[in-house]
């Protein structure tokens, strides 16, 4: 008789929920790299590669797509900037926190243009200086509603937008939904 069937007959001293929790912990902490992320306080995968601080399913989905010929604009920077710059043709990332900007600026590859604007209006309007539209626009920084409003004017017809923490940003989420996104 197998151990599993014996436990089924005799019962386990541990509730099923504990096994499910342990399996979930192993999946998130080891397979996806959450333990390394918490240790470094920077979002990384299980191999230590920089990833966006999005949900793991969202990141896994994005990893499957080909952005090799795409232009990406990002409000807010971090490991997501490294992740995107490794996958796209061109990344423009704008930051409004001077200390964070200085921490990240040496870490980005040549296809990344990294901009700093402390002033709200300059930060929000920074996307308007480009004569072309973007394939992907990520809103993961400050002034999200104003940034999303401006970004809508610079998104290609077949492009898409990522609003990180959309569950916290009801007004911004509503704006994007009403725009058909």
Coordinates of C-alpha atoms in Angstrom, one line a residue:
X1 CA 0.0 0.0 0.0
X2 CA 1.4 3.4 -0.9
X3 CA 2.0 6.1 1.6
X4 CA -0.6 8.3 -0.1
X5 CA -3.4 5.7 0.2
X6 CA -2.4 4.9 3.8
X7 CA -2.8 8.5 4.7
X8 CA -6.1 8.6 3.0
X9 CA -7.3 5.7 5.2
X10 CA -5.7 6.8 8.4
X11 CA -6.0 10.5 7.9
X12 CA -3.2 13.0 8.2
X13 CA -2.4 14.9 11.4
X14 CA -2.0 18.0 9.1
X15 CA -5.0 19.7 7.4
X16 CA -5.0 19.6 3.6
X17 CA -4.7 23.4 3.6
X18 CA -1.2 23.1 5.1
X19 CA 0.0 20.9 2.2
X20 CA -1.5 23.4 -0.3
X21 CA 0.2 26.3 1.5
X22 CA 3.6 24.5 1.5
X23 CA 3.2 23.7 -2.2
X24 CA 2.3 27.3 -2.9
X25 CA 5.3 28.5 -0.9
X26 CA 7.6 26.2 -2.8
X27 CA 6.2 27.4 -6.2
X28 CA 6.4 31.1 -5.4
X29 CA 9.6 31.2 -3.3
X30 CA 11.7 28.7 -5.2
X31 CA 10.2 28.2 -8.7
X32 CA 9.4 31.9 -9.4
X33 CA 12.2 33.4 -7.2
X34 CA 10.2 35.3 -4.6
X35 CA 12.6 34.4 -1.8
X36 CA 15.5 36.0 -3.8
X37 CA 13.3 39.0 -4.5
X38 CA 12.5 39.6 -0.9
X39 CA 16.2 39.0 0.1
X40 CA 17.4 41.6 -2.5
X41 CA 14.4 43.9 -2.3
X42 CA 14.5 43.9 -6.1
X43 CA 12.3 41.8 -8.2
X44 CA 14.2 38.9 -9.8
X45 CA 13.4 35.4 -11.1
X46 CA 14.7 32.2 -9.7
X47 CA 18.0 32.6 -11.6
X48 CA 18.5 36.2 -10.3
X49 CA 17.5 37.9 -13.6
X50 CA 15.7 41.2 -13.2
X51 CA 11.9 41.1 -13.8
X52 CA 9.1 43.6 -13.3
X53 CA 7.4 43.6 -10.0
X54 CA 4.2 42.4 -11.7
X55 CA 2.3 39.3 -10.9
X56 CA 4.2 36.1 -11.8
X57 CA 1.6 35.0 -14.3
X58 CA 1.8 38.4 -16.0
X59 CA 5.5 38.3 -16.2
X60 CA 5.5 34.7 -17.5
X61 CA 3.0 35.7 -20.2
X62 CA 5.1 38.7 -21.3
X63 CA 8.2 36.4 -21.5
X64 CA 6.5 34.4 -24.2
X65 CA 5.9 37.4 -26.5
X66 CA 8.4 38.8 -29.1
X67 CA 9.1 42.5 -28.5
X68 CA 12.3 42.5 -30.6
X69 CA 11.0 45.2 -33.0
X70 CA 8.9 47.1 -30.5
X71 CA 9.3 50.6 -28.9
X72 CA 8.4 50.6 -25.2
X73 CA 7.8 53.7 -23.0
X74 CA 7.9 53.3 -19.2
X75 CA 6.7 55.7 -16.5
X76 CA 8.7 54.6 -13.5
X77 CA 11.9 52.5 -13.6
X78 CA 13.6 49.6 -11.9
X79 CA 14.2 46.0 -12.7
X80 CA 11.3 46.2 -15.1
X81 CA 13.5 48.6 -17.2
X82 CA 16.2 46.0 -17.5
X83 CA 13.6 43.3 -18.2
X84 CA 12.0 45.4 -21.0
X85 CA 15.3 46.7 -22.5
X86 CA 16.5 43.1 -22.9
X87 CA 13.3 42.2 -24.9
X88 CA 12.6 45.3 -27.0
X89 CA 14.2 47.3 -29.8
X90 CA 14.0 50.6 -27.8
X91 CA 13.1 51.5 -24.3
X92 CA 12.4 55.0 -23.0
X93 CA 12.0 55.1 -19.2
X94 CA 11.3 58.2 -17.2
X95 CA 11.8 58.6 -13.5
X96 CA 11.0 61.3 -11.0
X97 CA 12.9 60.1 -7.9
X98 CA 16.5 61.4 -8.1
X99 CA 18.0 58.8 -5.7
X100 CA 16.4 56.0 -7.6
X101 CA 17.4 57.4 -11.0
X102 CA 21.0 57.6 -9.8
X103 CA 20.8 54.0 -8.6
X104 CA 19.5 52.7 -11.9
X105 CA 21.2 54.8 -14.5
X106 CA 24.3 52.7 -14.8
X107 CA 22.4 49.4 -15.1
X108 CA 20.6 50.0 -18.4
X109 CA 21.8 48.8 -21.8
X110 CA 22.4 51.0 -24.8
X111 CA 18.9 50.6 -26.2
X112 CA 17.5 52.3 -23.2
X113 CA 17.0 56.0 -23.0
X114 CA 16.7 57.0 -19.3
X115 CA 15.2 60.4 -18.4
X116 CA 14.8 62.2 -15.1
X117 CA 12.2 64.8 -14.4
X118 CA 11.4 65.9 -10.9
X119 CA 8.6 68.3 -11.9
X120 CA 5.2 66.6 -12.4
X121 CA 4.4 68.3 -15.7
X122 CA 7.7 67.5 -17.3
X123 CA 7.5 63.9 -16.1
X124 CA 3.9 63.4 -17.4
X125 CA 4.6 65.2 -20.7
X126 CA 7.9 63.5 -21.4
X127 CA 6.3 61.0 -23.8
X128 CA 5.0 63.8 -26.0
X129 CA 8.6 64.8 -27.1
X130 CA 8.8 61.6 -29.3
X131 CA 7.5 62.0 -32.9
X132 CA 6.4 58.4 -33.0
X133 CA 3.9 56.3 -31.0
X134 CA 4.8 53.4 -28.8
X135 CA 3.9 49.7 -29.1
X136 CA 3.8 49.2 -25.3
X137 CA 3.4 51.8 -22.6
X138 CA 3.9 50.9 -18.9
X139 CA 2.5 53.1 -16.2
X140 CA 4.3 52.1 -13.0
X141 CA 5.5 55.3 -11.5
X142 CA 4.2 58.6 -10.1
X143 CA 1.2 60.6 -11.3
X144 CA -0.5 57.6 -12.8
X145 CA -3.8 59.1 -13.9
X146 CA -2.1 62.1 -15.6
X147 CA 0.5 59.8 -17.1
X148 CA -2.2 57.5 -18.5
X149 CA -4.1 60.4 -19.9
X150 CA -1.0 61.6 -21.8
X151 CA 0.0 58.0 -22.8
X152 CA -3.3 57.4 -24.5
X153 CA -2.2 60.0 -27.2
X154 CA 1.1 58.1 -27.9
X155 CA -0.1 54.5 -28.0
X156 CA -0.1 52.7 -31.4
X157 CA -3.5 51.4 -32.5
X158 CA -2.4 47.8 -32.1
X159 CA -0.3 48.6 -29.0
X160 CA -1.1 47.8 -25.4
X161 CA -0.7 49.4 -22.0
X162 CA 0.3 48.0 -18.6
X163 CA -1.0 49.7 -15.5
X164 CA 0.8 48.1 -12.6
X165 CA -1.2 47.9 -9.4
X166 CA -4.4 48.6 -11.3
X167 CA -6.5 47.3 -8.4
X168 CA -5.2 50.3 -6.4
X169 CA -5.8 52.8 -9.2
X170 CA -9.6 52.8 -9.8
X171 CA -9.7 56.1 -11.5
X172 CA -6.8 55.3 -13.8
X173 CA -8.2 51.8 -14.5
X174 CA -11.5 53.4 -15.4
X175 CA -9.9 55.8 -17.8
X176 CA -8.1 53.0 -19.6
X177 CA -11.3 50.8 -19.7
X178 CA -13.3 53.7 -21.2
X179 CA -10.6 54.1 -23.8
X180 CA -11.1 50.5 -24.9
X181 CA -8.1 49.1 -23.2

